[in-house]
Short mmCIF file of C-alpha atoms and ligand atoms in Angstrom, two decimals:
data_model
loop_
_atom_site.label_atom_id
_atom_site.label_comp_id
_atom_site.label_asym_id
_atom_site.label_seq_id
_atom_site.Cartn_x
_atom_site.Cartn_y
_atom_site.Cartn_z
CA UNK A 1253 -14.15 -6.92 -14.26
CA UNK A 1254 -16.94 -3.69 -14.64
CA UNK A 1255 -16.89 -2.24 -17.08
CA UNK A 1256 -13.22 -0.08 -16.83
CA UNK A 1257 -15.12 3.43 -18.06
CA UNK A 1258 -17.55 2.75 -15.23
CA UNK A 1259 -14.94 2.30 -12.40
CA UNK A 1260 -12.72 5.14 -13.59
CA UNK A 1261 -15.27 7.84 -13.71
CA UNK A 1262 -18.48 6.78 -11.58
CA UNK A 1263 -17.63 3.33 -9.04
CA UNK A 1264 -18.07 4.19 -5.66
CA UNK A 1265 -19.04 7.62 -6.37
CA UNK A 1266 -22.75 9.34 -4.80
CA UNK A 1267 -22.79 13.00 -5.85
CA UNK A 1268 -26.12 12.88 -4.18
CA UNK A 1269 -24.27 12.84 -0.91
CA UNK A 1270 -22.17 16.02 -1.73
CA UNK A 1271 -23.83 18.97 -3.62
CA UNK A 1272 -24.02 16.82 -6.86
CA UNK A 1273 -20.15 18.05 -6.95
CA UNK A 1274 -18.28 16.48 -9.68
CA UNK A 1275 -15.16 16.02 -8.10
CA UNK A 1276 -15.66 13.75 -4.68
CA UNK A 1277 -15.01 15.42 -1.60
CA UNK A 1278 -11.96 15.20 0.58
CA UNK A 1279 -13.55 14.25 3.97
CA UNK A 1280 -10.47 16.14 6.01
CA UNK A 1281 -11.59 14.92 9.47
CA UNK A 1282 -10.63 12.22 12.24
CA UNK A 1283 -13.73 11.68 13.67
CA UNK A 1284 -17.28 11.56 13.16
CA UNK A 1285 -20.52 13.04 15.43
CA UNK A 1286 -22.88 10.68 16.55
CA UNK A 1287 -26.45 11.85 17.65
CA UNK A 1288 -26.99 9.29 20.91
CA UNK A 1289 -25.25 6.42 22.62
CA UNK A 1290 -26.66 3.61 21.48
CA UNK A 1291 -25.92 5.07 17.67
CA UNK A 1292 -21.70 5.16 19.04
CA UNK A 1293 -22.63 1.99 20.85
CA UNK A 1294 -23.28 0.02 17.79
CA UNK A 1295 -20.80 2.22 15.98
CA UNK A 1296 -17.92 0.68 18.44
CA UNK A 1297 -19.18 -2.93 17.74
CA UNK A 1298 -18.29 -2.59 13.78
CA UNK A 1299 -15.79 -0.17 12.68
CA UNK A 1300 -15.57 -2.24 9.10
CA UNK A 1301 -19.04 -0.66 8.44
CA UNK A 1302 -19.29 2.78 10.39
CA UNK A 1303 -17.36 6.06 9.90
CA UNK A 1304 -16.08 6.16 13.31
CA UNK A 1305 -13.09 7.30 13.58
CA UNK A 1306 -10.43 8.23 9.96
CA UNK A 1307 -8.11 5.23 11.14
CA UNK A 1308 -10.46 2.96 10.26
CA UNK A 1309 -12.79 4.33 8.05
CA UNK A 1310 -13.08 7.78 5.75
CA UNK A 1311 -15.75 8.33 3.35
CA UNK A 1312 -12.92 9.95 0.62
CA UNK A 1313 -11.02 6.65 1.14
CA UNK A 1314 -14.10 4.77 0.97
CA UNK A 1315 -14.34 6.02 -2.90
CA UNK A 1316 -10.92 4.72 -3.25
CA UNK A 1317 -10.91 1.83 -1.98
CA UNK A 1318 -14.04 0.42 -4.00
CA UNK A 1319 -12.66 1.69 -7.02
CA UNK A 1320 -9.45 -0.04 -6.55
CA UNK A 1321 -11.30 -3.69 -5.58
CA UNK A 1322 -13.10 -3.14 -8.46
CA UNK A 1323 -9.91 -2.35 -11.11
CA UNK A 1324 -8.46 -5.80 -9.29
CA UNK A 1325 -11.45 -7.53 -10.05
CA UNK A 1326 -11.05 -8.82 -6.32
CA UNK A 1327 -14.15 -8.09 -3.11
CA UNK A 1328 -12.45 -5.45 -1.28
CA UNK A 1329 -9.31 -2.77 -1.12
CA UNK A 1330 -7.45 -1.22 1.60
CA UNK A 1331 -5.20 1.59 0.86
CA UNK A 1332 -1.82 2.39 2.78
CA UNK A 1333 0.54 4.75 3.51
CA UNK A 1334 2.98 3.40 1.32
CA UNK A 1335 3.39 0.39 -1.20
CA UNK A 1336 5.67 -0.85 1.16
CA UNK A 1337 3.18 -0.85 4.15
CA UNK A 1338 0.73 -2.84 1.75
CA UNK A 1339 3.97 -5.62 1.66
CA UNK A 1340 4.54 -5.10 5.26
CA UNK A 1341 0.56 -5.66 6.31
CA UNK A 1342 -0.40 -8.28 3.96
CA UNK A 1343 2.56 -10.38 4.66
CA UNK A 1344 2.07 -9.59 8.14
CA UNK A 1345 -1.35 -10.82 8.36
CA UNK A 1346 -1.11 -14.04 6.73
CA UNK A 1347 2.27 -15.79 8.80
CA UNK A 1348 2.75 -16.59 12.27
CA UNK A 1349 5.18 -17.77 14.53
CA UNK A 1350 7.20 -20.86 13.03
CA UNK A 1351 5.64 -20.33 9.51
CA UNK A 1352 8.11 -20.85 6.36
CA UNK A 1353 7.31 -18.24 3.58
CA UNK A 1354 8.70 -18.78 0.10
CA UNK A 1355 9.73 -15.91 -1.99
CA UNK A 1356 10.98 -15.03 -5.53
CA UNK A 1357 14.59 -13.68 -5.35
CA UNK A 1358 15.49 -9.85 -5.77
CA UNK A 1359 11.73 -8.97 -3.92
CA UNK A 1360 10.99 -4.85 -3.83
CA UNK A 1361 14.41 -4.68 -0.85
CA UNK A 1362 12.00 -3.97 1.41
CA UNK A 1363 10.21 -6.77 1.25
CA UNK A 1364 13.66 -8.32 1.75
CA UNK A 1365 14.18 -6.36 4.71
CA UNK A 1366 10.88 -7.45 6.08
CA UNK A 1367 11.78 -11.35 5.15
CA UNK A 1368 15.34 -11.02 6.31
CA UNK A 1369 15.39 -8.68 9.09
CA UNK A 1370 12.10 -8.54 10.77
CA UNK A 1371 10.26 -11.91 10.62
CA UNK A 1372 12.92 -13.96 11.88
CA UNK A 1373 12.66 -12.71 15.42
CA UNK A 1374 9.66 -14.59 15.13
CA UNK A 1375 10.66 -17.48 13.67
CA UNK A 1376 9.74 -17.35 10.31
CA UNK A 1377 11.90 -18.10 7.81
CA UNK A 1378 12.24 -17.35 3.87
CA UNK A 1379 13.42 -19.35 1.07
CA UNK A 1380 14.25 -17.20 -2.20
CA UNK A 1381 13.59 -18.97 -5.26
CA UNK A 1382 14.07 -18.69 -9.33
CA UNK A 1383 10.12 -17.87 -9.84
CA UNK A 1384 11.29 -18.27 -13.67
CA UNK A 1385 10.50 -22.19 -13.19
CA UNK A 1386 7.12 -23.98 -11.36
CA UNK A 1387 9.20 -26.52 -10.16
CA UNK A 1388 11.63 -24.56 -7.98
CA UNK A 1389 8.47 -23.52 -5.69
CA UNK A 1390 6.92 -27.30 -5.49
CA UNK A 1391 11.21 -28.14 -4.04
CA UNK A 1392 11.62 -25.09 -1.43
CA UNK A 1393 8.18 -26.21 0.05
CA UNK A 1394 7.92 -27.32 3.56
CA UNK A 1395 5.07 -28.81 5.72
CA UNK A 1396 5.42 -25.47 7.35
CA UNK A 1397 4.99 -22.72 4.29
CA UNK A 1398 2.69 -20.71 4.58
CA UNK A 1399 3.01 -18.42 2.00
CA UNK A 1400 4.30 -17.50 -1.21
CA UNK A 1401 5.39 -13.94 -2.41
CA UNK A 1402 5.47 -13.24 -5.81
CA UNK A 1403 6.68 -9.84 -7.97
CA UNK A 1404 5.41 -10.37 -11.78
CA UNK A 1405 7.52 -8.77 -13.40
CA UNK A 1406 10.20 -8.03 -11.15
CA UNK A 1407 11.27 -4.43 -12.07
CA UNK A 1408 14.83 -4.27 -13.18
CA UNK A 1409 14.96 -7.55 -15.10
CA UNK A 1410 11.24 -7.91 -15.91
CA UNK A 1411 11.69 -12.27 -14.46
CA UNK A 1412 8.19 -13.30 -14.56
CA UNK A 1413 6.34 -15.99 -12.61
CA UNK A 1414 3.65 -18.24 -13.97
CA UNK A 1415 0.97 -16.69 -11.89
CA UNK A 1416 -1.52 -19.37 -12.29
CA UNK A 1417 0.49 -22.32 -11.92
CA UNK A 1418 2.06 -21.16 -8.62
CA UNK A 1419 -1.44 -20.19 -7.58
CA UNK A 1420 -2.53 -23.85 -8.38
CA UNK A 1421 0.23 -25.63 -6.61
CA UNK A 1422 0.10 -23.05 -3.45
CA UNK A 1423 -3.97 -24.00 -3.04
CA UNK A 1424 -3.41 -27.76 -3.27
CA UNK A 1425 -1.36 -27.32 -0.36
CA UNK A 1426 -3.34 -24.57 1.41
CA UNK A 1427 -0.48 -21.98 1.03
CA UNK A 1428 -1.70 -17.87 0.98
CA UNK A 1429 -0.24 -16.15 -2.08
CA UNK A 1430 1.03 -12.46 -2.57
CA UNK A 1431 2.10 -10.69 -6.04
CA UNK A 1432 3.08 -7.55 -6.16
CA UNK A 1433 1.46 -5.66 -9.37
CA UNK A 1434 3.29 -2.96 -9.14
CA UNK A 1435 4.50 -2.88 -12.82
CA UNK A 1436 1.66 -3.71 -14.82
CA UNK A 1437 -1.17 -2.20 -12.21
CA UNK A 1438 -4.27 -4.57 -12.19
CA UNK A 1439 -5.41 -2.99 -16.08
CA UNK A 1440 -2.70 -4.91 -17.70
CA UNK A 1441 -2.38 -7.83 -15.49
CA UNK A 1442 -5.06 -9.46 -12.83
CA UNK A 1443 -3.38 -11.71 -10.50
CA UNK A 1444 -6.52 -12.33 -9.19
CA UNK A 1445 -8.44 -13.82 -11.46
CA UNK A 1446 -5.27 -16.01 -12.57
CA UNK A 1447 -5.93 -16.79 -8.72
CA UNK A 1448 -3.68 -15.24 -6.48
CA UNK A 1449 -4.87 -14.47 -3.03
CA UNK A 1450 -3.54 -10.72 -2.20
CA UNK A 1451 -2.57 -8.47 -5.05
CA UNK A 1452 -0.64 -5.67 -3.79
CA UNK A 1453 1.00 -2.33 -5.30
CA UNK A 1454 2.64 0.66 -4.89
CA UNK A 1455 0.13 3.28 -5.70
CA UNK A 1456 2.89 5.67 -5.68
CA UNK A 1457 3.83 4.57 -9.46
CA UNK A 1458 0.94 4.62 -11.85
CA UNK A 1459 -2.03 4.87 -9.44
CA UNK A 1460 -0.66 8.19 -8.69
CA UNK A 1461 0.66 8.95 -12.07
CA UNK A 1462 1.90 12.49 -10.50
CA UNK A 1463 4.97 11.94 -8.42
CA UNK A 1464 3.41 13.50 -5.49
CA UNK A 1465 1.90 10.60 -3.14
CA UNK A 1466 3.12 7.79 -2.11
CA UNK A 1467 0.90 4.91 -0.85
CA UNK A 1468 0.09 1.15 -1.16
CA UNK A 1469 -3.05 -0.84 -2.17
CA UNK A 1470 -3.90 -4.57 -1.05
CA UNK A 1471 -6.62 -5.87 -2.75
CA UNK A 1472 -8.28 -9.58 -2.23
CA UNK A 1473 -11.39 -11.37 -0.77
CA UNK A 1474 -13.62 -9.98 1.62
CA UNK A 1475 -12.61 -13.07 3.71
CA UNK A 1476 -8.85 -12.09 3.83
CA UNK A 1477 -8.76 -8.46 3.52
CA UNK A 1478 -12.29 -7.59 6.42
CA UNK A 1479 -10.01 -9.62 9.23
CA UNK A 1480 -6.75 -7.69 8.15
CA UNK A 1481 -8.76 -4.53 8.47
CA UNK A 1482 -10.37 -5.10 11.92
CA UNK A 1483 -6.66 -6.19 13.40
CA UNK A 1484 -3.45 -5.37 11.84
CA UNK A 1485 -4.84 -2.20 9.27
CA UNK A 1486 -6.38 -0.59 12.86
CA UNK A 1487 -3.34 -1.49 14.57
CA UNK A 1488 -0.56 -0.16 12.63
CA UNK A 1489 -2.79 3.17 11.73
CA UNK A 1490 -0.66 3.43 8.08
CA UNK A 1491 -4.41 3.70 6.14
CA UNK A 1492 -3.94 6.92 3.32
CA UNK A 1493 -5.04 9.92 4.94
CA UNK A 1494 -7.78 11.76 2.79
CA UNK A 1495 -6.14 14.15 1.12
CA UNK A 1496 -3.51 11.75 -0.72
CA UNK A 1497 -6.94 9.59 -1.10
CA UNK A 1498 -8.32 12.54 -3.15
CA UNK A 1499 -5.00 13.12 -5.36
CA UNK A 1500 -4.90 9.02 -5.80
CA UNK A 1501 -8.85 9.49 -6.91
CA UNK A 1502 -7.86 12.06 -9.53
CA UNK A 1503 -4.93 9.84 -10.60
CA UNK A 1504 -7.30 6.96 -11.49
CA UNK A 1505 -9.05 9.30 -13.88
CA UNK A 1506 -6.11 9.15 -16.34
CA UNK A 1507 -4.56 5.54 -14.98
CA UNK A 1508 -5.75 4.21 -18.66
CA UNK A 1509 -4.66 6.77 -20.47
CA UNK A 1510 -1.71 7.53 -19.00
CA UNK A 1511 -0.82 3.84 -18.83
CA UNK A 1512 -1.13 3.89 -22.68
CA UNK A 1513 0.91 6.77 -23.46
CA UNK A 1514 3.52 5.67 -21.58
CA UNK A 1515 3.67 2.09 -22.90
CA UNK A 1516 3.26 2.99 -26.44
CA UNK A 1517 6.35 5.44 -25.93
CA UNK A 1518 8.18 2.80 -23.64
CA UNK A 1519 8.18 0.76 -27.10
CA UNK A 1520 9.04 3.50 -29.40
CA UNK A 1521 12.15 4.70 -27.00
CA UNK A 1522 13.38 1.06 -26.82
CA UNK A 1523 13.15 0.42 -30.80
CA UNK A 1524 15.93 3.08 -30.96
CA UNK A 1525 18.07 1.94 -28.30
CA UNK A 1526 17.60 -2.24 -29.67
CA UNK A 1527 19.20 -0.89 -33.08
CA UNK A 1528 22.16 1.46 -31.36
CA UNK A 1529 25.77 0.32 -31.33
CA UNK A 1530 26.42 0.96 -27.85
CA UNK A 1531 23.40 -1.10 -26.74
CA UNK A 1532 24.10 -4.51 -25.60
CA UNK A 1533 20.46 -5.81 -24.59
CA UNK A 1534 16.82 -4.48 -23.67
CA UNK A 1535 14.82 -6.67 -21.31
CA UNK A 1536 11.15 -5.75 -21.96
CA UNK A 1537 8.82 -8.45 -21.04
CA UNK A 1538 6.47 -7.90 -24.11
CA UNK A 1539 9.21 -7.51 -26.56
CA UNK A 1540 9.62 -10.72 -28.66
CA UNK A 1541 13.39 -11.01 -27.95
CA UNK A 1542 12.39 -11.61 -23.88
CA UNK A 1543 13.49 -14.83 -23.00
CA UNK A 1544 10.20 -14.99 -20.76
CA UNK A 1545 7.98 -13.21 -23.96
CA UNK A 1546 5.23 -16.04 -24.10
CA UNK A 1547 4.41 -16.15 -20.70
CA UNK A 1548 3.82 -12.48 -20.39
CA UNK A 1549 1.83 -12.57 -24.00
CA UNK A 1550 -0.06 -15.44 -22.01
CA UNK A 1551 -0.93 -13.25 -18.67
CA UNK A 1552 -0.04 -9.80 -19.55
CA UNK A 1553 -2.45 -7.70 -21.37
CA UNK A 1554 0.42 -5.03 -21.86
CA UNK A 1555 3.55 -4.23 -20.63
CA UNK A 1556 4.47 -0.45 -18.80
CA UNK A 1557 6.67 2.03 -19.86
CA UNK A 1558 9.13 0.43 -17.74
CA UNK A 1559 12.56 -1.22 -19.23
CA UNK A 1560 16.13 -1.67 -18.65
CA UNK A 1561 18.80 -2.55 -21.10
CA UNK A 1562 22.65 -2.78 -21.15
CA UNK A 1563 25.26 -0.37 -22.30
CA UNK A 1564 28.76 -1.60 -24.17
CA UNK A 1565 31.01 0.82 -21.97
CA UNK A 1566 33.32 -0.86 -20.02
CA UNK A 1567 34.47 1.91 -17.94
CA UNK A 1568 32.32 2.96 -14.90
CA UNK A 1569 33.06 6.64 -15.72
CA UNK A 1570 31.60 6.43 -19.26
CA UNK A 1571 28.53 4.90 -18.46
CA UNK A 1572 27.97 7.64 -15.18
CA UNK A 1573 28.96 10.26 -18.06
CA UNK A 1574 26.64 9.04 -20.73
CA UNK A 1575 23.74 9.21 -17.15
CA UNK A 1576 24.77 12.36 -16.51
CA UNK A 1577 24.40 13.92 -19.97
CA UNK A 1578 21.01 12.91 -20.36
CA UNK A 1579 19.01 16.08 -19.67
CA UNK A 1580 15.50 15.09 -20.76
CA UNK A 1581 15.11 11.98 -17.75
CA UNK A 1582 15.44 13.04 -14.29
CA UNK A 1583 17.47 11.08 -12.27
CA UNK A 1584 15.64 9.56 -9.46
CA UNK A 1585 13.89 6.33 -7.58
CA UNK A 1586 10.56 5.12 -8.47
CA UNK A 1587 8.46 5.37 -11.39
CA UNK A 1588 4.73 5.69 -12.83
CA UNK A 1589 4.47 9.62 -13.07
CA UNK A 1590 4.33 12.33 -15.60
CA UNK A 1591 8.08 12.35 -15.98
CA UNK A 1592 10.86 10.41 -17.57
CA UNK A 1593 13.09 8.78 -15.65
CA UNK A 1594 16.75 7.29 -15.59
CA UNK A 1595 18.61 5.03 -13.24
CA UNK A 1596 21.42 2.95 -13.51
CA UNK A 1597 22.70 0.21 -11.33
CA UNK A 1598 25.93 1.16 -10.74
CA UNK A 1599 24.51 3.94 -8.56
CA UNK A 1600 23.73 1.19 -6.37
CA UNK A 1601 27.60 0.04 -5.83
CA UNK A 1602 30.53 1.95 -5.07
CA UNK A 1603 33.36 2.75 -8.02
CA UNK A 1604 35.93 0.49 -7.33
CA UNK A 1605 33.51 -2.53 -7.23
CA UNK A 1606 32.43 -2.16 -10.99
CA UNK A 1607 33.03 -4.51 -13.61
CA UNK A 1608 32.27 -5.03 -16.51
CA UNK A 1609 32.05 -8.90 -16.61
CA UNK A 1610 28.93 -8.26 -14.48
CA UNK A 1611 26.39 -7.32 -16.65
CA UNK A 1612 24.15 -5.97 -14.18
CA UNK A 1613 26.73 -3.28 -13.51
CA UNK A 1614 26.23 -2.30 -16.89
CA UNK A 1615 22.55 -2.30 -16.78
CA UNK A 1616 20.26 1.12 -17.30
CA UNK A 1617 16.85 1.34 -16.28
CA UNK A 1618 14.40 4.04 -17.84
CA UNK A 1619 11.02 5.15 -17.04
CA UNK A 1620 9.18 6.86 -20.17
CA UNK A 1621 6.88 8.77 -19.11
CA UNK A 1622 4.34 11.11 -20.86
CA UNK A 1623 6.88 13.55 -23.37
CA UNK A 1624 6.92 12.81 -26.62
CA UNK A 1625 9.06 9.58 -27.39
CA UNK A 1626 11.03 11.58 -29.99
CA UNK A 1627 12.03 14.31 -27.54
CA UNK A 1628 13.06 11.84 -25.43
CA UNK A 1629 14.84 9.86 -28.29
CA UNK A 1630 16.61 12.90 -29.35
CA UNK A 1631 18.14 13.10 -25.42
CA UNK A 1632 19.38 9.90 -25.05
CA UNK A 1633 21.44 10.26 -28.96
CA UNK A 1634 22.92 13.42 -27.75
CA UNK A 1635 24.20 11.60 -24.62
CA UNK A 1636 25.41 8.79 -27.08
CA UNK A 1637 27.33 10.86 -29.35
CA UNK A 1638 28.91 12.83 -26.15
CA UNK A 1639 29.62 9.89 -25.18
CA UNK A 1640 31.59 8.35 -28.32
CA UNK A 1641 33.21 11.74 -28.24
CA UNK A 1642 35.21 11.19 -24.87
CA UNK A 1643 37.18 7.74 -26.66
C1 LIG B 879 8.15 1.30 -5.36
C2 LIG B 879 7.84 -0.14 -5.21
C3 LIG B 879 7.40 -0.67 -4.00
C4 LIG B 879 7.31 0.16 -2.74
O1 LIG B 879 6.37 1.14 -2.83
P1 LIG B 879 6.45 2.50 -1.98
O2 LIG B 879 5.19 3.16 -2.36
O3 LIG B 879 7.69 3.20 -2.43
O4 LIG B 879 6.53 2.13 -0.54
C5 LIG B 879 7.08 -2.01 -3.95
N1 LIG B 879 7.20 -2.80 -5.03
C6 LIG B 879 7.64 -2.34 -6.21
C7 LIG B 879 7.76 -3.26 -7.36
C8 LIG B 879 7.97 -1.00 -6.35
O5 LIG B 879 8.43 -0.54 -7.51
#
C-alpha cells in the first residue's frame, strides 16, 4: 500500500487545477462543455477516461475514487450510492444466467435479498455456507459456481472467513470472489492482497465517519472493475453524486484517526461489560476469548469499535428496559460515525417470540463511537443498576 499519510491527505489530489484550494472542489455539474465535434466525438468513444457526462465520470469523484483504490491496495474504485448498490453491482457483474454463487450464511440481508429474491429469476442459485471452516466451501461447489461472497467479520457475531484460503481454492477453480470490508475498512484488513477479487463496503460506516451519507465502494483490478464501469455502473446510474463525494473526501481525512479512537474505546467499553454480572458473553474478534481470535490476529491488523455481547435477563421486558435506559447510545441502524450506538436483536422479533434459550435473542450490539469510553461506561452501569432495581 502508499504510504497511508500520502493517500489520506494528498492521493489523487491537483490543487493546481483549482486555485491551489486546500479543500478539493465539489464539481456540482452533470455535464461537461466540449470546444468542437471531433473533441465530443472521441469523448463518446471512452467515457472511462473523459468527463462527459456526471453518470459516468466527475472530477470530485475522481479524487475519491483513487484514494479509495489506493487505501484497498487494489487498481481502481468505483463509488455508489449505497453499500448496498456496491453488493448489488459487483455481484451483478460477475454471474450470469445458470451460474451457482456460494455465500457465507447471515450475508448484510440485502445481499440475501439480492441472492434469494432477485437472482433466481435468472437462474442463479445460492448455497449459504459456515465460512468458519475451508472445507464447507470446497463441498457446496459445483461445476457451475461462479462466485463466492464473503463478509469478514460478519457484524453481529464477528464469524470470520479464512480470506486467503478461500481465495486460493476459488482461483484453482476459476471462481470470482467478493468480501465485504465493511467492519474493518481496508486500514485494518486488505482482502486484496490476501487475494480476493472485489472488496466492497459500505462507505456509510467509517468512510463517512459522520452519519450523514450513505454510499458504497467496490474496489478491485482494473480488469474487473473498467468493464463493470462501462456496462452495469453506466447502466444502473447509482455512482455518488459530488456532493456526498466531497463529505466522503473529508471523512477520509480522519478515517485513521477516527478508526483508532473508536477501537481503542470499543476495548475499554467491553473490559467493563466482560467483568459485569449480568454479562453472559462478548464476541469481539480481536479479544483473546473469540473462538475465531487467531485467525483475525493472522489477517486483521485491528478490530473496529464494533461488538456484541449477551445479557443474563431472561425476560424480554428487562432486557428492552435495560436498552431503553441507556441515554448516552442512540438507538439506531448502522454504524461507523461520531456517535455511540445501541441495538439489540430482539428489536428484530416480535415479543411473544422471545426466549431465552436462544441466545441470540439475548444478544446486544454496540457501536462506540468517539465519547470518552468512561462517559460511555458510566451509561451503560446506570442502566445496569436500574435494571437490578426492577427484580
Ligand atoms: C450497512 C452495511 C451494508 C449496507 O450498506 P448501506 O450503505 O447501508 O447500503 C453492507 N454490509 C454491511 C456489513 C453493512 O454493515
Amino acid at each position: 500500500m502508499d504510504d497511508l499519510s500520502h493517500i489520506l491527505f494528498s492521493l489523487g489530489e491537483d490543487r493546481d487545477n483549482y486555485f491551489r484550494s486546500v479543500a478539493p472542489p465539489v464539481i456540482q455539474t452533470s455535464n461537461f462543455a466540449f470546444s468542437s465535434v471531433a473533441s465530443i466525438r472521441s469523448a463518446f468513444k471512452d467515457e472511462y477516461s473523459t468527463f462527459l457526462y456526471s453518470r459516468g465520470k466527475n472530477p470530485t469523484v475522481d479524487i475519491l475514487c483513487k484514494k479509495l483504490a489506493a487505501l484497498d491496495g487494489a487498481e481502481d474504485a468505483l463509488v455508489v450510492n449505497s453499500g448496498a448498490a456496491a453488493i448489488f453491482l459487483s455481484v451483478v457483474s460477475q454471474v450470469k444466467s445458470g451460474d451457482h454463487i456460494i455465500s457465507v450464511k447471515e450475508p448484510y440481508s440485502w445481499a440475501r435479498h439480492l441472492f434469494d429474491q432477485i437472482l433466481p429469476k435468472w437462474g442463479i442459485t445460492c448455497t449459504y455456507v459456515d465460512g468458519r471452516d475451508i472445507a464447507n466451501f470446497e463441498a457446496a461447489s459445483k461445476p457451475n459456481t461462479t462466485l463466492i461472497y464473503l463478509e469478514s467479520p460478519n457484524s453481529w457475531d464477528f464469524a470470520i472467513q479464512d480470506l486467503s484460503a478461500v481465495a486460493r481454492f476459488a482461483k484453482s477453480k476459476g471462481i470470482i470472489t467478493i468480501c465485504d470490508n465493511s467492519y474493518c475498512t481496508p486500514i485494518y484488513q486488505q482482502p486484496i492482497s490476501l487475494g480476493i477479487d472485489l472488496s466492497i463496503q459500505s462507505a456509510t460506516k467509517y468512510i463517512s465517519g459522520h452519519s450523514d451519507v450513505v454510499a458504497g465502494v467496490i474496489a478491485g483490478s482494473s480488469a474487473l472493475i473498467e468493464p463493470m464501469f462501462r456496462s452495469e455502473y453506466m447502466c444502473v446510474g447509482s455512482g455518488i453524486q459530488p456532493f456526498n463525494a466531497w463529505l466522503l473526501l473529508r471523512g477520509i481525512r480522519t478515517l485513521e484517526t477516527r478508526l483508532e479512537r473508536s477501537s481503542k474505546s470499543a476495548q475499554k467499553v467491553m473490559e467493563f461489560l466482560k467483568e459485569h454480572p449480568l454479562v453472559e458473553e462478548v464476541f469481539y474478534p480481536l479479544d483473546p476469548s473469540f473462538a475465531q481470535y487467531s485467525i483475525a490476529k493472522a489477517q486483521m491488523k485491528e478490530a473496529g469499535g464494533l461488538f456484541s455481547f449477551t445479557l443474563k435477563l431472561n425476560q424480554i421486558d428487562k432486557i428492552e428496559f435495560f436498552i431503553n435506559s441507556l441515554k448516552s447510545f442512540l438507538l439506531a441502524v448502522s454504524w461507523g460515525g461520531y456517535e455511540s450506538l445501541v441495538m439489540p436483536k430482539c428489536a428484530g422479533i416480535e415479543k411473544h417470540e422471545f426466549n431465552p434459550l436462544n441466545k441470540q435473542y439475548r444478544m446486544v450490539r454496540l457501536y462506540v463511537g468517539m465519547e470518552d469510553p468512561t462517559y460511555l461506561i458510566n451509561d451503560l452501569n446506570s442502566a445496569f443498576l436500574a435494571v437490578q432495581d426492577l427484580s
